[in-house]
Coordinates of C-alpha atoms and ligand atoms in Angstrom, one line a residue:
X33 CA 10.2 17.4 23.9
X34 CA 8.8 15.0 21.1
X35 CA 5.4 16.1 20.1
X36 CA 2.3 13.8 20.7
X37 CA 0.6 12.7 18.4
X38 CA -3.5 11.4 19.8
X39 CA -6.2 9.8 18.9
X40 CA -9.1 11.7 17.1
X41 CA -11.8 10.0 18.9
X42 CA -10.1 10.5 22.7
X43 CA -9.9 14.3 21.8
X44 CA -13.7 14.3 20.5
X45 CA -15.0 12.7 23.3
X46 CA -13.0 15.6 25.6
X47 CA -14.4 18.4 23.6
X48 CA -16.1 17.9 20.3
X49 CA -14.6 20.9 18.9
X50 CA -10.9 20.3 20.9
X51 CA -8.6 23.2 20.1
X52 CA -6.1 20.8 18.7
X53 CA -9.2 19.8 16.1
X54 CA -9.9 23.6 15.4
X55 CA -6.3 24.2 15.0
X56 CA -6.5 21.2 12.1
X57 CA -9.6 23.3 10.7
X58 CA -7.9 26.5 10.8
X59 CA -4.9 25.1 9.1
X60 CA -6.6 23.8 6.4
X61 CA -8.3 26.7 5.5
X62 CA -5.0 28.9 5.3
X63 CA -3.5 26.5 3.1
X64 CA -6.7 26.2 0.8
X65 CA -6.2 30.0 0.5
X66 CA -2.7 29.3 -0.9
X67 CA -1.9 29.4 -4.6
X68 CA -1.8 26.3 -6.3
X69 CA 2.2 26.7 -7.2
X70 CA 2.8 27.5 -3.4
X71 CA 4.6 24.3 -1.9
X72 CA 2.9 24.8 1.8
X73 CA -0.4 25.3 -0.3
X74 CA -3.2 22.3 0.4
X75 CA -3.8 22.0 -3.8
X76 CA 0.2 21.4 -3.9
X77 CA 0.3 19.5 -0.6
X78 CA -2.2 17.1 -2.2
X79 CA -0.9 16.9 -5.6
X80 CA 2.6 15.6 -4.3
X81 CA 0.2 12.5 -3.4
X82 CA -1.1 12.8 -7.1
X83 CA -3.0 14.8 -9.6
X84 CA -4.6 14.7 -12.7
X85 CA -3.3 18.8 -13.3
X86 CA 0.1 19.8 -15.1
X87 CA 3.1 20.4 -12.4
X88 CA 4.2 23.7 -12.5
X89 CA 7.5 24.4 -13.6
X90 CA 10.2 22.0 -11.2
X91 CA 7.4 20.8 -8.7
X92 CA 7.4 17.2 -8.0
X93 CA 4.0 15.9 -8.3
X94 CA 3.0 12.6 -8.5
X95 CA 5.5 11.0 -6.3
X96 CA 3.0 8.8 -4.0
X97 CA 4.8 5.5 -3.3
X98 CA 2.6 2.8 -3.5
X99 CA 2.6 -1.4 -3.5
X100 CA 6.2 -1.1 -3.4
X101 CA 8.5 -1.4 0.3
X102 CA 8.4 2.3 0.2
X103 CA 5.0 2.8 1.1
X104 CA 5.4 3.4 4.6
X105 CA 8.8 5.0 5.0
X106 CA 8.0 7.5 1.9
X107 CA 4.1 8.4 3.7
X108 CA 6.1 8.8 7.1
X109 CA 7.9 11.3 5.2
X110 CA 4.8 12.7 3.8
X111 CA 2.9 13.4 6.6
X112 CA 5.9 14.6 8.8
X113 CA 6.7 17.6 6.5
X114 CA 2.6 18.0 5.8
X115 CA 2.5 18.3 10.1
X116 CA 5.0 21.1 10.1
X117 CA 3.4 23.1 7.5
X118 CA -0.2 22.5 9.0
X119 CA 1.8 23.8 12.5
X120 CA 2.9 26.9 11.3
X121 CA -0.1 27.6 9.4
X122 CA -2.3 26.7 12.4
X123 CA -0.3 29.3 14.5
X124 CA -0.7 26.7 17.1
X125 CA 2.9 25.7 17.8
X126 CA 2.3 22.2 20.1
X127 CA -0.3 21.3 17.0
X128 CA 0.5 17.4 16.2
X129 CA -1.8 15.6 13.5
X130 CA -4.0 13.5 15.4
X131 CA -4.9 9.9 13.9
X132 CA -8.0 7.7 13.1
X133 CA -7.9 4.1 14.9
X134 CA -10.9 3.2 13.4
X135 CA -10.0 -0.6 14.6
X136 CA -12.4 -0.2 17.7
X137 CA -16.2 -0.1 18.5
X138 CA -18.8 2.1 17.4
X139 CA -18.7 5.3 17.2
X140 CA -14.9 4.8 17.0
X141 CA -15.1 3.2 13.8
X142 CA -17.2 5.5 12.4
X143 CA -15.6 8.9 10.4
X144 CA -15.0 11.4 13.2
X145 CA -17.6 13.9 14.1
X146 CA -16.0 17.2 13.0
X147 CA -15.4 15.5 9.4
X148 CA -19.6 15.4 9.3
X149 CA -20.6 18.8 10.2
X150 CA -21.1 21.4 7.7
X151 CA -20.0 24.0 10.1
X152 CA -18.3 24.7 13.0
X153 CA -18.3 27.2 16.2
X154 CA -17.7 30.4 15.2
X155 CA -17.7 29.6 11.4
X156 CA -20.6 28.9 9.0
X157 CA -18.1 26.7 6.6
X158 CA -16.6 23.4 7.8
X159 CA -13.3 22.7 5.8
X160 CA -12.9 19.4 7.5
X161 CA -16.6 18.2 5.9
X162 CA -17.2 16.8 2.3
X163 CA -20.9 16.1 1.0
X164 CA -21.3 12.7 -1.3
X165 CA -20.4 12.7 -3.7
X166 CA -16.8 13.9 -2.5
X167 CA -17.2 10.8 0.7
X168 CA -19.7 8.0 0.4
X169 CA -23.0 9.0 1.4
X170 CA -22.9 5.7 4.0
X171 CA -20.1 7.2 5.7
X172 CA -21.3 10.8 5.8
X173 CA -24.1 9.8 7.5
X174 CA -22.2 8.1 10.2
X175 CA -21.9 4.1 8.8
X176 CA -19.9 1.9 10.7
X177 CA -16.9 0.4 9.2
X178 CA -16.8 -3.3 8.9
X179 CA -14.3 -4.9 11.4
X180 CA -13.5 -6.4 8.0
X181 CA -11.6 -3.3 6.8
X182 CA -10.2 -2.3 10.0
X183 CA -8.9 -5.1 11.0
X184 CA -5.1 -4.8 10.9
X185 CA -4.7 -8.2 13.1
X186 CA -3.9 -10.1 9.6
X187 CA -1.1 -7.4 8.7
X188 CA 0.6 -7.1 12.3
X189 CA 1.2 -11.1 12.3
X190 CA 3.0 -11.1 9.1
X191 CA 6.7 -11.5 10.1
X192 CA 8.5 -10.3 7.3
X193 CA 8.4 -7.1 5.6
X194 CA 8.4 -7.5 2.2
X195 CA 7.6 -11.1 1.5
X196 CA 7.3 -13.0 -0.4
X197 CA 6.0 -16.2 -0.1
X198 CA 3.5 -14.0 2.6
X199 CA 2.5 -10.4 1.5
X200 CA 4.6 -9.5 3.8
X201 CA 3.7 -6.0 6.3
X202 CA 5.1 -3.2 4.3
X203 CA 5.5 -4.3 0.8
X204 CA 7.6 -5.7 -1.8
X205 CA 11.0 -4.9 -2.9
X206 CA 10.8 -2.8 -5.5
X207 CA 12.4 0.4 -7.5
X208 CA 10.8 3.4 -6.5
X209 CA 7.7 3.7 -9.3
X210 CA 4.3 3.9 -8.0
X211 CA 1.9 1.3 -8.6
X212 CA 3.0 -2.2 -9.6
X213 CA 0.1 -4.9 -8.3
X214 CA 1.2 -6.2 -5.8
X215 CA 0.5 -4.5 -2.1
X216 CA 2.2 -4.7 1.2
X217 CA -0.4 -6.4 3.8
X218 CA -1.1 -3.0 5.9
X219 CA -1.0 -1.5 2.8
X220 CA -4.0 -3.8 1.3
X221 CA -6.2 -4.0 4.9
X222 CA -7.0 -1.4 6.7
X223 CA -5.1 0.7 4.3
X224 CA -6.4 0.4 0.3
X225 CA -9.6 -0.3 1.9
X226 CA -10.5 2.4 4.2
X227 CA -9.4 4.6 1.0
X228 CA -12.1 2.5 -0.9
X229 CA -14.9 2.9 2.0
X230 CA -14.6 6.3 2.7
X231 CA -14.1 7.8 -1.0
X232 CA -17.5 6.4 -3.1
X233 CA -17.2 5.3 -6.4
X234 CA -14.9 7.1 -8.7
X235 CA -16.6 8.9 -11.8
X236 CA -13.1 10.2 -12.7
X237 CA -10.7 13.1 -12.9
X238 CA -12.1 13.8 -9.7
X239 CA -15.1 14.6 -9.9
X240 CA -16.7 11.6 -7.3
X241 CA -14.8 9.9 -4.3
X242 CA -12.0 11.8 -3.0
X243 CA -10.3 9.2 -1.1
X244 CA -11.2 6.6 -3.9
X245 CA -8.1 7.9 -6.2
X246 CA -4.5 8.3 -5.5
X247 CA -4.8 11.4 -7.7
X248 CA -7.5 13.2 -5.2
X249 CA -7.2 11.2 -2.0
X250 CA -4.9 13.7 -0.3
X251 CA -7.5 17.0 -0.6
X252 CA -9.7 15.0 1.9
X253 CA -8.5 15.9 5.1
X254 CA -9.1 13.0 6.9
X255 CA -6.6 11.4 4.4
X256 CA -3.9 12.5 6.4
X257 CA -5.9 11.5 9.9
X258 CA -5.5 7.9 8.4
X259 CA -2.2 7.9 7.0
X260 CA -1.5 9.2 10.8
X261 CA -2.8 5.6 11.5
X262 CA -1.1 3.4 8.8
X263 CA 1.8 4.6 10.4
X264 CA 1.6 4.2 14.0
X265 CA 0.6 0.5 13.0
X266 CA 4.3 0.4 11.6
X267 CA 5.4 1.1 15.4
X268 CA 3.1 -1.6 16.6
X269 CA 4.2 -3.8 14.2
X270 CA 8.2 -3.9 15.6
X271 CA 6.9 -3.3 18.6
X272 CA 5.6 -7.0 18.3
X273 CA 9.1 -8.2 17.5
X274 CA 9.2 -11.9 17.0
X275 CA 11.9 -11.2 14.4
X276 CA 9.6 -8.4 12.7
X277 CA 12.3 -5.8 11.4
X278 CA 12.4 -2.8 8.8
X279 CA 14.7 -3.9 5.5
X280 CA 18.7 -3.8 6.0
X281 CA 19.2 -3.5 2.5
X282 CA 21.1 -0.2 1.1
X283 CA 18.9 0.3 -1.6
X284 CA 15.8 0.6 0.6
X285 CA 18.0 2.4 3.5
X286 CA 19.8 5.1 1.4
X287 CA 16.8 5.9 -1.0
X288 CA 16.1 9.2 -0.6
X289 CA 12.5 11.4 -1.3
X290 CA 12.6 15.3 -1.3
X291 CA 9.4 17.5 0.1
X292 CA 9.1 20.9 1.3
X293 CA 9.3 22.2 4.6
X294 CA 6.8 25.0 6.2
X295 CA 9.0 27.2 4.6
X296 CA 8.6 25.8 1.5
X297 CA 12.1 24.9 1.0
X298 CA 13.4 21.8 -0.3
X299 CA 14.3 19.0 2.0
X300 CA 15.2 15.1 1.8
X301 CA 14.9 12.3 3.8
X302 CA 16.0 8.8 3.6
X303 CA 14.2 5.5 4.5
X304 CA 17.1 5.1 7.0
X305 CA 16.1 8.4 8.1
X306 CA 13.0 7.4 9.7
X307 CA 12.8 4.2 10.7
X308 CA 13.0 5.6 14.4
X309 CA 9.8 7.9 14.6
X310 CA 10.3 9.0 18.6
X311 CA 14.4 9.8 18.3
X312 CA 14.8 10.2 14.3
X313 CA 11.7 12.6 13.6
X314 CA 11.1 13.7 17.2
X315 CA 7.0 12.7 17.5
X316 CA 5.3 9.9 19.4
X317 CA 1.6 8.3 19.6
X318 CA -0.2 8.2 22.3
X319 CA -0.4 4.5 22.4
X320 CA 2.9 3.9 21.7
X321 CA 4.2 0.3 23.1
X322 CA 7.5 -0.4 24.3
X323 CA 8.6 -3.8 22.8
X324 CA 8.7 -5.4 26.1
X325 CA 5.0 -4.6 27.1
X326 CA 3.6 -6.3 24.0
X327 CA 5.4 -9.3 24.7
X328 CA 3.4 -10.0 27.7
X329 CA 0.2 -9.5 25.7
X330 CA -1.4 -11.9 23.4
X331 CA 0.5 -12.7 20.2
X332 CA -1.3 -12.8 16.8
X333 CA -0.6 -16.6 15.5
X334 CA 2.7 -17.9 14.5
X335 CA 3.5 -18.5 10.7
X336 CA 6.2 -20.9 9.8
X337 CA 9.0 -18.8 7.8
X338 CA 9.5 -21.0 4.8
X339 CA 12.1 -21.0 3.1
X340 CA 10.6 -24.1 0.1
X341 CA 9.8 -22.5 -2.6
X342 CA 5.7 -22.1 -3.0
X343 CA 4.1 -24.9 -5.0
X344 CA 0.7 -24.3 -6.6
X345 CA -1.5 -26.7 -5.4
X346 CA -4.8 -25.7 -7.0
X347 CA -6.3 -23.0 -8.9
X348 CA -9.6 -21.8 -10.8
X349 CA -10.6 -23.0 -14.3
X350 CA -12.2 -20.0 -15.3
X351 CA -12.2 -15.9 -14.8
X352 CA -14.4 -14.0 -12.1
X353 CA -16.3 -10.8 -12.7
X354 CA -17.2 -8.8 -9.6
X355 CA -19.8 -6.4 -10.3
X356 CA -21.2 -5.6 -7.1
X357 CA -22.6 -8.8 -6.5
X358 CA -21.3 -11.6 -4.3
X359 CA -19.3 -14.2 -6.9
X360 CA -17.9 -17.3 -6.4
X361 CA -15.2 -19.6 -7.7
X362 CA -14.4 -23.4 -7.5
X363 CA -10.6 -24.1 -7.0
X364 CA -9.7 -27.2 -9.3
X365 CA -6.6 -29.5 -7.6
X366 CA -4.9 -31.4 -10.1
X367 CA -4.1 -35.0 -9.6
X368 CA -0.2 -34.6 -8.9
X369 CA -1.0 -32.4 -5.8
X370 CA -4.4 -33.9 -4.8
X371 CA -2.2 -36.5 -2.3
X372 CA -1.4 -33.7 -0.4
X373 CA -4.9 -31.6 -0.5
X374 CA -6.4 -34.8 1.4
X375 CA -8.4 -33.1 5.2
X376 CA -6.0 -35.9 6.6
X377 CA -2.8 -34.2 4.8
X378 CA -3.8 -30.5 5.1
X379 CA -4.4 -30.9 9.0
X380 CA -1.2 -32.4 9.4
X381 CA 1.0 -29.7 7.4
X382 CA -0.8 -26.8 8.7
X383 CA -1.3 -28.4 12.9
X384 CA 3.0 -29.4 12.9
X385 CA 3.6 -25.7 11.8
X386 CA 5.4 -27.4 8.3
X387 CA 3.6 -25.6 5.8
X388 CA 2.0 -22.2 4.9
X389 CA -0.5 -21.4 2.8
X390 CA -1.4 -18.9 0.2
X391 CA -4.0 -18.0 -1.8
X392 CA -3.2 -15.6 -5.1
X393 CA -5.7 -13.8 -6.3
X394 CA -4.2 -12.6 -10.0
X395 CA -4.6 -10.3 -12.8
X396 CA -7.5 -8.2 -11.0
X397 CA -8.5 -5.4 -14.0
X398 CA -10.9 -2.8 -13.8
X399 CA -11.5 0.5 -15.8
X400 CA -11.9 2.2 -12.8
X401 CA -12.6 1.8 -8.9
X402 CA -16.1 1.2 -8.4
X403 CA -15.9 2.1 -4.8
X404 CA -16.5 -1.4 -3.9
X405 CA -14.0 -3.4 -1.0
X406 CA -14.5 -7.6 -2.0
X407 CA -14.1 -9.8 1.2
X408 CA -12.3 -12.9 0.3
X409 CA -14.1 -15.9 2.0
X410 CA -12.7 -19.4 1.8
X411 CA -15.4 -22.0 2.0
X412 CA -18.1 -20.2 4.3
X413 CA -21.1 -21.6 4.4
X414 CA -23.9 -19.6 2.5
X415 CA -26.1 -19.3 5.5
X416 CA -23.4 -18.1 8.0
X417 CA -23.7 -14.7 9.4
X418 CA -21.5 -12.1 10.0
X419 CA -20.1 -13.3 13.1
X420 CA -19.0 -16.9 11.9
X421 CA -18.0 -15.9 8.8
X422 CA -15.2 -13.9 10.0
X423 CA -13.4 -17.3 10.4
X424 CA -13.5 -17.9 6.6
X425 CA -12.7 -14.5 6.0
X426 CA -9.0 -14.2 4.3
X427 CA -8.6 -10.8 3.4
X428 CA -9.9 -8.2 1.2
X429 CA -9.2 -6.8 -2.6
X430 CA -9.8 -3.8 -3.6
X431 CA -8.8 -1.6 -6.9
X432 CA -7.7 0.9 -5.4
X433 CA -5.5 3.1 -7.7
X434 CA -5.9 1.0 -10.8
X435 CA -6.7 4.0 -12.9
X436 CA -3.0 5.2 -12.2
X437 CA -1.9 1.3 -12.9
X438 CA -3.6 1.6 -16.4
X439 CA -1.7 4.6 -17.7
X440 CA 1.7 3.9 -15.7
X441 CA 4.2 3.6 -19.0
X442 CA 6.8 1.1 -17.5
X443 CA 3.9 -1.5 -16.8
X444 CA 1.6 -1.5 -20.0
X445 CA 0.9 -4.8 -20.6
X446 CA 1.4 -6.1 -17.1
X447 CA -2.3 -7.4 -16.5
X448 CA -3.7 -5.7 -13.4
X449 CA -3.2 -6.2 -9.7
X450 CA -2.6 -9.2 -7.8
X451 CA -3.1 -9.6 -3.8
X452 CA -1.5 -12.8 -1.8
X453 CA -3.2 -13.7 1.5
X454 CA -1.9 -16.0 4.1
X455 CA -4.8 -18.7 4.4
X456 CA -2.4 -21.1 6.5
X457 CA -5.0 -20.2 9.9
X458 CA -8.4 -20.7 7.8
X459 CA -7.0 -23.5 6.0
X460 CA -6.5 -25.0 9.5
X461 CA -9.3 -24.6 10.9
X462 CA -11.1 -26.0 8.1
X463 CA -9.1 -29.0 7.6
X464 CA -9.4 -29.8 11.4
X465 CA -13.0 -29.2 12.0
X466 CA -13.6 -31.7 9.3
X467 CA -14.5 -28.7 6.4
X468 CA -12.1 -29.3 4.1
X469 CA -12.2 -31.2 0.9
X470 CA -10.2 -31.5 -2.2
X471 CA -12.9 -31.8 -4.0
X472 CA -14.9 -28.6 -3.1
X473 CA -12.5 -25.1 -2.4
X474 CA -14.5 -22.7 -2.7
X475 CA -13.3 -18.8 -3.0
X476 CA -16.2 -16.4 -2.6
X477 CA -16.1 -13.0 -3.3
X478 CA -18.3 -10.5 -1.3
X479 CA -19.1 -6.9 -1.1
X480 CA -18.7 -5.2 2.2
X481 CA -20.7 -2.1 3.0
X482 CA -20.6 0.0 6.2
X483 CA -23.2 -1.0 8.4
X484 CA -25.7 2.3 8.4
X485 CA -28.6 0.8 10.7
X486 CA -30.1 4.3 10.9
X487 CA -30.0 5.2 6.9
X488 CA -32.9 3.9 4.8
X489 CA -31.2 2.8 1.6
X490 CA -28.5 0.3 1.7
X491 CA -24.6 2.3 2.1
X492 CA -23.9 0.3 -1.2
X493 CA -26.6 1.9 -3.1
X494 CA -24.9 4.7 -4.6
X495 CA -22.4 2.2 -5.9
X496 CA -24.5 -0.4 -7.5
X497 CA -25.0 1.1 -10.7
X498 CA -20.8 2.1 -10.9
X499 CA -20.0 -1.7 -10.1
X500 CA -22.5 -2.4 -12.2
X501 CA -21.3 -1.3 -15.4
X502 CA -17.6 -1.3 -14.7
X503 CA -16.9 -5.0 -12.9
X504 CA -13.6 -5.8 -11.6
X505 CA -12.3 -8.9 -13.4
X506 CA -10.0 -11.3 -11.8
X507 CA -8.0 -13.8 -14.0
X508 CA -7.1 -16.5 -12.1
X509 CA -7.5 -17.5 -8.2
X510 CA -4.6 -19.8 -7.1
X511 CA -4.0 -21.6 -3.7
X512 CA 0.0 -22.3 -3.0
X513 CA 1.9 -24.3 -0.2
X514 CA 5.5 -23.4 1.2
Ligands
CU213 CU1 -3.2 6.3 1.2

C-alpha cells in the first residue's frame, strides 16, 4: 500500500508530539550520529544539496538542481531516497515525511511547533529546533508568514512548464548545472522565498541562516518538511489540467540523477521515472486531488498562450539598489510603443484575452543573500494597506543562492539573476479601473517581514544592518507584451 504522506499541522493539532513527529526526531538524530563520509549520514544527506566542505573520495556533492526544469523532478528524487533512509533509521517502518502547507491561516503558516522547542518528551535536546542565528529570530519566535510568500496561486495558474514567454511552473529548459538566473514560478514563490524567510541573513560559509544557502539549507530539518510541499504542489498543479503537463522532451525524460538508498547503495532515477508519484514511487499526500474534482472547483485565471514573440514595451532608465528599504522605479515607454500603452489600448488587449503581459526584472546582483524577500508591486498606491495592496502585488525576488551563482565557472560573467512575472491580471485591473497611465508605471520594491505581533522588535530587525551593507542591485526593470 502506497505510504501517506500528511500534513505537519493536522498531526500537531492530534498530538503535539505525534509518533510520526518523534519518529522524524529520532531519525534525525541517528543520522547526525553518522560519519560525515556515510551516505545515509544527515552531514552527507545534506551536502548532496550543497556544501562548502571537500567531497570525500567518489561522493557526489553539490548536485542540487536549481532554476533549471529539473528542479522538481531532481528534489522528488531527493527527498524520496532521504524518506527511506529517515524510515529505516527511525525504526518506524509506516514513517512517511510529513509536509508544511504553510498556504493557510495562522498558526498554519507559522513554523511548526516541534521545530521551536528546545526539547522534547523524554529528551532534554530537540534536534528538530535551531536558535537564530541558524532560523530568523521572527520565525523562531512564532512570526507569521506573509500570504505574500505562501501564496502558490500565481505558480499553479501558469500553464506551461517551462516558459517562456511566462516563468512558466517548474522551470526553464536547461542542461543540468545548478544555478543559472532564471527560476521556475513555484520555484521563485513559495519556494526561493520560504528559504529566504525562514533562514536569516547569511553571514557565510554557514555560519548564519541555514535555509538562507543552498550550501546549508538541507541540515535544517524542516527543509525537507517544505521540499515535501514544493512537491505536492507539482500534483496539484496537473491536477488542475487545462493543458498543464510535465515536459515530453527526451532530454528532460531520460536524464538521469544517482543518490543512495537506506542502504547506502547507489541508485538512479530518471525524470520519466517520477513523474507519477502514487504508481511510479509508491507515496501519496493526503490532499491529493483527482483531476476531475478540481475541475469542479474554482479555476485560477486564464492566460492567453502566445505564441508572438514578447515585445518590450517599456523599461527603467536607471539601476535599483535594494537595501532593506522599500525602492522604487519609474518605467519609461518609448514613443514607438506608447500607442499601444494608452488605458484605452491596455484594457482592450488584456479584457479580449489577446495579449499577455510581463514584467522582467534583470541582472539582480548581490554579494550575498541578505535574508531579505522584495514584493514586487505595480503601481500601488503609497497609502494602501496590506489588504489592497495584494492587488498590485506581482510577485516576489529574492537572491536566494546567488553566492553559488557568483562562483559557478560556466556562468562568470553572466550578470546575476533575472525573475519574469505574469502582470497580464494586475495590468488589467489597473487599466480597467481607470489606474493605468503611460505616463506613470511605477515598479516598487518592498521588503516583506513575517508578521510577529507578539515580538517587540520588528522580525526584519536582525537583517537591517546585513541589507544594509550588502544591497541587492537590479539592472534593469522591463515590462513586455506577447
Ligand atoms: Cu529548496
Amino acid at each position: 500500500m502506497a505510504s501517506t504522506r500528511k500534513d505537519i499541522w493536522a498531526l500537531v493539532d492530534a498530538n503535539p508530539w505525534h509518533d510520526t513527529i518523534q519518529a522524524y526526531a529520532r531519525a534525525v538524530e541517528v543520522m547526525q550520529s553518522r560519519q560525515p563520509e556515510d551516505p545515509t549520514g544527515w552531514v552527507y544527506q545534506a551536502a548532496i544539496h550543497g556544501t562548502y566542505a571537500a567531497p570525500p573520495a567518489g561522493a557526489q556533492w553539490n548536485e542540487c538542481q536549481h532554476a533549471n526544469w529539473f528542479f522538481l523532478p531532481w528534489h522528488r528524487m531527493y527527498l524520496y531516497y532521504f524518506e527511506r533512509i529517515v524510515r529505516a533509521a527511525s525504526g518506524d517502518a509506516t514513517f512517511a515525511l510529513p509536509y508544511w502547507n504553510y498556504d493557510q491561516p495562522s498558526p498554519r503558516n507559522t513554523l511548526p511547533t516541534p521545530f521551536r522547542q528546545p526539547s522534547r518528551p523524554a529528551a532534554s535536546t530537540n534536534p528538530l529546533f535551531l536558535p537564530p542565528p541558524r532560523r530568523s529570530r521572527g520565525i523562531v519566535q512564532g512570526g507569521r508568514l506573509s500570504p505574500f510568500v505562501t501564496s502558490s496561486r500565481s505558480a499553479l495558474s501558469q500553464r506551461s512548464f517551462s516558459g517562456p514567454p511566462g516563468p512558466g511552473f517548474g522551470g526553464v529548459r536547461r542542461a543540468p548545472i545548478g544555478f543559472d538566473g532564471t527560476f521556475g514560478a513555484v520555484e521563485q514563490t513559495p519556494h526561493n522565498d520560504i528559504h529566504v524567510q525562514i533562514g536569516g541573513a547569511n553571514v557565510g560559509m554557514c555560519q548564519g541562516g541555514m535555509m538562507i544557502d543552498p550550501n546549508c539549507a538541507a541540515l535544517d530539518p524542516i527543509f525537507w518538511l517544505h521540499h515535501c510541499n514544493v512537491d505536492r504542489l507539482w500534483n496539484r498543479w496537473i491536477a488542475l489540467g487545462g493543458g498543464r503537463a510535465n515536459p515530453t522532451d527526451a532530454e528532460w525524460l531520460n536524464q538521469s540523477f544517482s543518490f543512495h538508498d537506506e542502504n547506502g547503495v547507489v541508485v538512479s532515477l530518471t525524470c520519466a521515472q517520477v513523474v507519477d508519484a502514487a504508481t511510479q514511487l509508491d507515496y501519496v499526500y493526503d490532499d491529493d486531488v483527482q483531476p476531475s474534482a478540481v475541475l469542479m472547483s474554482p479555476e485560477p485565471p486564464i492566460q492567453p498562450e502566445s505564441v508572438r514573440p514578447p515585445r518590450m514595451m517599456a523599461a527603467s532608465e536607471q539601476p535599483v539598489e535594494l537595501s532593506g528599504q522599500s525602492a522604487s522605479v519609474q518605467l519609461a515607454v518609448p514613443v514607438a510603443t506608447h500607442a499601444a500603452m494608452t488605458t484605452e489600448a491596455v484594457a482592450e488587449a488584456t479584457t479580449v484575452g489577446d495579449a499577455a503581459v510581463y514584467l522582467n526584472v534583470e541582472d539582480i546582483e548581490a554579494e550575498r543573500n541578505p535574508g531579505v524577500v522584495y514584493g514586487v508591486f505595480l503601481n500601488a498606491p503609497p497609502e494602501a494597506d496590506e489588504t489592497e495592496r495584494a492587488r498590485y502585488h506581482v510577485g516576489n525576488i529574492t537572491v536566494f543562492g546567488i553566492e553559488l551563482a557568483n562562483r559557478d565557472e560556466p556562468h562568470r560573467g553572466v550578470p546575476g539573476f533575472r525573475h519574469t512575472f505574469d502582470i497580464t491580471q494586475v495590468v488589467a485591473d489597473l487599466a480597467r479601473s481607470g489606474n493605468w497611465d503611460p505616463n506613470d508605471i511605477k515598479v516598487t520594491f518592498e521588503p516583506i517581514a513575517p508578521i510577529a505581533e507578539d515580538v517587540m522588535e520588528s522580525p526584519l530587525s536582525d537583517l537591517a544592518p546585513v541589507a544594509a551593507e550588502r544591497p541587492v542591485r537590479i539592472g534593469r526593470v522591463s515590462l513586455f507584451m506577447a
